[in-house]
CSV table of C-alpha atoms in Angstrom, one decimal:
chain,number,residue,atom,x,y,z
A,1,ARG,CA,0.0,0.0,0.0
A,2,LEU,CA,2.8,2.4,0.9
A,3,SER,CA,4.3,2.2,-2.6
A,4,THR,CA,1.2,3.9,-4.1
A,5,PHE,CA,2.1,7.1,-2.2
A,6,SER,CA,5.3,7.8,-4.2
A,7,ASN,CA,3.7,10.9,-5.7
A,8,TRP,CA,1.6,11.9,-2.6
A,9,PRO,CA,1.2,15.7,-2.8
A,10,SER,CA,0.2,16.5,0.8
A,11,ASN,CA,2.5,17.1,3.8
A,12,ARG,CA,-0.5,17.2,6.1
A,13,VAL,CA,-0.8,13.4,6.7
A,14,HIS,CA,2.2,11.0,6.4
A,15,PRO,CA,1.8,8.2,3.8
A,16,VAL,CA,2.9,5.6,6.4
A,17,SER,CA,0.0,6.5,8.6
A,18,LEU,CA,-2.4,6.3,5.6
A,19,ALA,CA,-1.0,2.9,4.5
A,20,GLU,CA,-1.3,1.6,8.1
A,21,ALA,CA,-4.9,2.6,8.1
A,22,GLY,CA,-5.6,0.5,5.1
A,23,PHE,CA,-5.5,3.2,2.4
A,24,ILE,CA,-3.8,3.4,-1.0
A,25,TYR,CA,-3.3,6.6,-3.0
A,26,LEU,CA,-5.5,7.0,-6.1
A,27,GLY,CA,-3.2,9.5,-7.8
A,28,THR,CA,-5.7,12.4,-7.9
A,29,GLY,CA,-5.6,15.2,-5.4
A,30,ASP,CA,-5.3,13.8,-1.9
A,31,THR,CA,-7.9,11.1,-2.4
A,32,VAL,CA,-7.2,7.7,-0.8
A,33,GLN,CA,-9.2,4.5,-0.8
A,34,CYS,CA,-9.4,1.6,1.6
A,35,VAL,CA,-8.4,-1.7,0.0
A,36,TYR,CA,-10.9,-3.6,2.2
A,37,CYS,CA,-14.1,-1.6,2.2
A,38,GLN,CA,-13.4,0.5,-0.9
A,39,GLY,CA,-14.3,3.7,1.0
A,40,LYS,CA,-12.7,6.9,-0.3
A,41,LEU,CA,-11.5,10.0,1.8
A,42,SER,CA,-10.0,13.3,0.7
A,43,GLN,CA,-9.3,16.9,1.9
A,44,TRP,CA,-7.0,15.9,4.7
A,45,GLU,CA,-6.0,18.5,7.3
A,46,ASN,CA,-3.0,18.9,9.7
A,47,GLY,CA,-3.5,16.7,12.7
A,48,ASP,CA,-5.9,14.2,11.0
A,49,ASP,CA,-5.5,10.6,12.2
A,50,PRO,CA,-6.2,8.2,9.2
A,51,ILE,CA,-7.3,5.4,11.5
A,52,ARG,CA,-9.9,7.6,13.3
A,53,GLU,CA,-11.1,9.1,10.0
A,54,HIS,CA,-11.5,5.6,8.6
A,55,PHE,CA,-13.6,4.5,11.5
A,56,ARG,CA,-15.7,7.7,11.5
A,57,HIS,CA,-16.7,7.4,7.8
A,58,PHE,CA,-16.7,3.6,7.3
A,59,SER,CA,-17.4,2.1,10.8
A,60,THR,CA,-18.3,-1.3,9.4
A,61,CYS,CA,-15.1,-1.8,7.5
A,62,PHE,CA,-13.7,-5.3,8.1
A,63,TYR,CA,-10.1,-3.9,8.6
A,64,ILE,CA,-11.0,-1.0,10.9
A,65,LEU,CA,-13.3,-3.0,13.1
A,66,GLU,CA,-10.5,-5.5,13.7
A,67,MET,CA,-8.3,-2.6,14.8
A,68,LYS,CA,-11.1,-1.5,17.2
A,69,MET,CA,-11.3,-4.9,18.7
A,70,ASN,CA,-7.5,-4.9,19.4
A,71,ASN,CA,-7.3,-1.3,20.7
A,72,SER,CA,-10.4,0.8,20.9
A,73,ALA,CA,-8.3,3.8,22.2
A,74,LEU,CA,-6.9,4.2,18.6
A,75,LEU,CA,-10.3,5.4,17.5
A,76,THR,CA,-10.9,8.3,19.8
A,77,GLY,CA,-10.2,11.8,18.7
A,78,THR,CA,-11.2,14.6,16.3
A,79,SER,CA,-12.2,13.9,12.7
A,80,ASN,CA,-11.7,16.2,9.7
A,81,ALA,CA,-11.3,14.3,6.4
A,82,VAL,CA,-14.3,14.1,4.1
A,83,GLU,CA,-15.8,11.0,2.6
A,84,VAL,CA,-15.7,11.2,-1.2
A,85,THR,CA,-19.2,11.0,-2.8
A,86,ASP,CA,-20.7,12.3,-6.0
A,87,SER,CA,-22.2,15.3,-4.1
A,88,CYS,CA,-19.6,16.1,-1.5
A,89,THR,CA,-19.6,19.9,-1.0
A,90,ASP,CA,-19.1,20.6,2.7
A,91,ARG,CA,-16.5,19.7,5.4
A,92,PRO,CA,-18.2,18.8,8.7
A,93,HIS,CA,-16.0,18.7,11.7
A,94,VAL,CA,-17.2,16.1,14.1
A,95,ASN,CA,-15.7,15.0,17.4
A,96,THR,CA,-16.0,11.2,17.5
A,97,ASN,CA,-15.4,9.3,20.7
A,98,SER,CA,-15.4,5.5,21.3
A,99,SER,CA,-15.7,3.9,24.7
A,100,SER,CA,-13.0,1.6,25.9
A,101,ASP,CA,-14.2,-1.9,26.2
A,102,ALA,CA,-12.5,-4.9,27.8
A,103,HIS,CA,-10.4,-6.9,25.3
A,104,ALA,CA,-12.0,-10.0,24.1
A,105,SER,CA,-9.1,-12.2,25.3
A,106,ASN,CA,-10.0,-11.3,28.9
A,107,ASN,CA,-13.5,-12.9,28.5
A,108,PRO,CA,-13.4,-16.5,29.8
A,109,THR,CA,-15.8,-17.7,27.2
A,110,THR,CA,-13.9,-16.2,24.2
A,111,ASN,CA,-12.6,-18.6,21.6
A,112,ASN,CA,-9.3,-16.8,21.0
A,113,LYS,CA,-8.7,-18.8,17.8
A,114,TYR,CA,-11.4,-16.7,16.1
A,115,ILE,CA,-10.9,-13.4,17.9
A,116,THR,CA,-10.1,-11.6,14.6
A,117,MET,CA,-12.6,-11.0,11.8
A,118,SER,CA,-10.1,-12.4,9.3
A,119,SER,CA,-9.9,-15.7,11.1
A,120,ARG,CA,-13.7,-16.0,11.3
A,121,PHE,CA,-14.0,-15.0,7.6
A,122,GLU,CA,-11.6,-17.9,6.6
A,123,THR,CA,-14.0,-20.4,8.2
A,124,LEU,CA,-16.9,-19.0,6.2
A,125,LYS,CA,-15.2,-18.7,2.8
A,126,ASN,CA,-17.3,-21.6,1.4
A,127,TRP,CA,-20.5,-20.2,2.9
A,128,ALA,CA,-23.4,-20.4,0.5
A,129,HIS,CA,-26.5,-18.4,1.2
A,130,LEU,CA,-28.9,-16.4,-1.0
A,131,THR,CA,-28.4,-13.1,0.7
A,132,LEU,CA,-26.1,-13.4,3.8
A,133,THR,CA,-22.4,-13.1,3.1
A,134,ALA,CA,-19.3,-14.4,4.9
A,135,ASN,CA,-18.3,-10.8,5.5
A,136,GLN,CA,-21.6,-9.9,7.2
A,137,LEU,CA,-21.4,-13.0,9.5
A,138,SER,CA,-17.8,-12.5,10.5
A,139,LEU,CA,-18.4,-8.8,11.2
A,140,ALA,CA,-21.3,-9.9,13.5
A,141,GLY,CA,-18.9,-12.2,15.4
A,142,PHE,CA,-19.7,-15.5,13.8
A,143,TYR,CA,-17.4,-18.3,12.6
A,144,TRP,CA,-18.3,-21.6,11.0
A,145,ASP,CA,-18.3,-24.5,13.6
A,146,GLU,CA,-17.7,-27.6,11.4
A,147,GLU,CA,-18.7,-29.9,14.3
A,148,LYS,CA,-22.0,-28.2,14.9
A,149,LYS,CA,-22.5,-27.4,11.2
A,150,SER,CA,-23.7,-24.0,12.4
A,151,CYS,CA,-22.5,-20.4,12.9
A,152,LYS,CA,-21.1,-19.8,16.3
A,153,CYS,CA,-20.1,-16.6,18.1
A,154,PHE,CA,-16.5,-16.5,19.1
A,155,ARG,CA,-17.3,-14.5,22.3
A,156,CYS,CA,-20.6,-15.8,23.8
A,157,ASN,CA,-20.7,-19.2,22.0
A,158,VAL,CA,-24.3,-18.8,20.9
A,159,ILE,CA,-25.1,-21.1,17.9
A,160,ILE,CA,-27.4,-19.9,15.1
A,161,THR,CA,-29.0,-22.2,12.5
A,162,ASN,CA,-31.7,-21.8,9.9
A,163,TRP,CA,-30.9,-18.3,8.7
A,164,GLN,CA,-33.7,-16.6,6.8
A,165,VAL,CA,-33.3,-14.5,3.6
A,166,ASP,CA,-33.9,-11.2,5.3
A,167,ASP,CA,-32.0,-11.8,8.5
A,168,ASP,CA,-29.6,-9.2,9.9
A,169,PRO,CA,-26.8,-11.1,11.6
A,170,PHE,CA,-26.2,-8.3,14.2
A,171,LYS,CA,-29.9,-8.3,15.1
A,172,VAL,CA,-30.2,-12.1,15.2
A,173,HIS,CA,-27.1,-12.1,17.4
A,174,ALA,CA,-28.6,-9.5,19.8
A,175,LEU,CA,-31.9,-11.4,20.1
A,176,LYS,CA,-30.3,-14.8,20.7
A,177,SER,CA,-27.7,-13.5,23.0
A,178,PRO,CA,-28.4,-10.0,24.3
A,179,GLU,CA,-25.7,-10.3,27.0
A,180,CYS,CA,-22.9,-10.9,24.5
A,181,SER,CA,-20.2,-8.3,25.1
A,182,TYR,CA,-19.0,-8.4,21.5
A,183,ILE,CA,-22.3,-7.1,20.2
A,184,SER,CA,-22.4,-4.3,22.8
A,185,GLN,CA,-18.8,-3.4,22.0
A,186,VAL,CA,-19.3,-3.2,18.2
A,187,LYS,CA,-22.9,-2.0,17.9
A,188,GLY,CA,-23.5,-0.4,21.3
A,189,LYS,CA,-25.8,-1.4,24.2
A,190,GLN,CA,-28.6,0.8,22.9
A,191,PHE,CA,-28.7,-1.2,19.6
A,192,VAL,CA,-29.2,-4.4,21.6
A,193,ALA,CA,-31.9,-2.8,23.8
A,194,ASP,CA,-33.7,-1.4,20.7
A,195,THR,CA,-33.5,-4.7,18.9
A,196,VAL,CA,-35.0,-6.7,21.8
A,197,LYS,CA,-37.7,-4.1,22.4
A,198,THR,CA,-38.7,-4.1,18.7
A,199,PHE,CA,-38.9,-7.9,18.7
A,200,VAL,CA,-41.0,-8.0,21.9
A,201,ASN,CA,-43.4,-5.3,20.6
A,202,ALA,CA,-43.8,-7.3,17.4
A,203,LEU,CA,-44.7,-10.4,19.3
A,204,LYS,CA,-47.2,-8.5,21.4
A,205,ASP,CA,-48.8,-7.1,18.2
A,206,GLU,CA,-48.9,-10.6,16.6
A,207,ASN,CA,-50.5,-12.1,19.8
A,208,GLU,CA,-53.2,-9.4,19.9
A,209,LYS,CA,-53.9,-10.0,16.2
A,210,LEU,CA,-54.3,-13.7,16.8
A,211,ARG,CA,-56.5,-13.1,19.8
A,212,ASP,CA,-58.7,-10.7,17.8
A,213,GLU,CA,-59.0,-13.3,15.0
A,214,LYS,CA,-60.4,-15.8,17.5
A,215,MET,CA,-63.0,-13.5,19.1
A,216,CYS,CA,-66.6,-13.1,18.1
A,217,ILE,CA,-66.9,-10.2,15.6
A,218,ILE,CA,-70.1,-9.0,17.2
A,219,CYS,CA,-69.3,-8.9,21.0
A,220,THR,CA,-65.5,-9.1,20.6
A,221,ILE,CA,-65.4,-10.8,24.1
A,222,GLU,CA,-66.3,-14.5,23.6
A,223,PRO,CA,-64.5,-16.8,21.2
A,224,LYS,CA,-65.9,-17.8,17.9
A,225,THR,CA,-67.7,-21.2,18.3
A,226,ILE,CA,-70.7,-21.2,15.9
A,227,LEU,CA,-70.4,-22.3,12.2
A,228,ILE,CA,-73.2,-20.7,10.2
A,229,LEU,CA,-74.9,-22.7,7.5
A,230,PRO,CA,-75.0,-22.8,4.5
A,231,CYS,CA,-72.3,-20.2,4.0
A,232,ALA,CA,-69.9,-21.9,6.5
A,233,HIS,CA,-68.6,-18.7,8.1
A,234,LEU,CA,-67.2,-19.1,11.6
A,235,VAL,CA,-67.5,-15.6,13.0
A,236,CYS,CA,-69.5,-15.4,16.2
A,237,CYS,CA,-70.1,-16.9,19.7
A,238,SER,CA,-73.2,-19.0,20.6
A,239,LYS,CA,-74.8,-16.1,22.5
A,240,CYS,CA,-74.6,-13.7,19.6
A,241,ALA,CA,-75.6,-16.3,17.0
A,242,SER,CA,-78.9,-17.0,18.8
A,243,SER,CA,-80.2,-13.5,17.8
A,244,LEU,CA,-79.0,-13.6,14.2
A,245,GLN,CA,-81.3,-14.1,11.2
A,246,SER,CA,-78.6,-13.8,8.5
A,247,CYS,CA,-74.8,-14.2,8.4
A,248,PRO,CA,-73.1,-10.9,9.5
A,249,VAL,CA,-70.4,-11.4,6.9
A,250,CYS,CA,-72.2,-12.3,3.7
A,251,ARG,CA,-75.9,-11.6,4.7
A,252,THR,CA,-76.9,-15.1,3.6
A,253,LYS,CA,-80.1,-16.4,5.5
A,254,ILE,CA,-79.1,-18.7,8.3
A,255,MET,CA,-80.5,-22.2,7.7
A,256,GLY,CA,-78.7,-23.8,10.6
A,257,THR,CA,-75.7,-23.7,12.9
A,258,VAL,CA,-73.0,-26.1,14.1
A,259,LYS,CA,-71.2,-25.6,17.4
A,260,THR,CA,-67.4,-26.1,17.1
A,261,PHE,CA,-64.8,-26.8,19.7
A,262,LEU,CA,-61.4,-25.3,18.8
């Protein structure tokens, strides 16, 4: 990476620091690009720290997240460089701070063999899924456990099987193991709390919907137990059915009823 900076025009940031942060020089202006996440940064200022700038603009980069795991103190400080986009016109100055979490190796349940994202990624290189990628899973803390034939977290040891097409590995991890310190470290405790809360609320809504579907559509108190003939609609309880002359759904004249036991 360092060899790409032979014609680096700026004296504001040293090429060695940029290369160590995962960047190569693209040969135009002071624009650099990460070889891992492909993110581009430019307009560097005196005092900029390439590692911190990298984390600020591309916080899910495989390379920079591994740095955070090894030394979160590297990622604290002031950010000035600008992410290169098609419509980049301003230069926001944001002070970004990252809390210091305990190193993974100090956790007694940690599988140190897979403490780095690159080591987890290697176990998933033959991973085949319609939407989820090995990169997404390794970022979320998972490696492939050949013995279990499942994805397993290197930190909390939770095992996940039967991934769905629209699954978010981080959210699944947070739901299955909300106490996992890796998820809190990478995504934040608020992310875990919000994920669990959203899931619980969705369950409540689903339960209420199922309960409503079972209740008599007239009194909404008693369960549906009367099958109306000949239309075969099951929509009311025995008490309400006794006063009906026609089906409340299709208005067909009631010729008979059958009590059901669900």
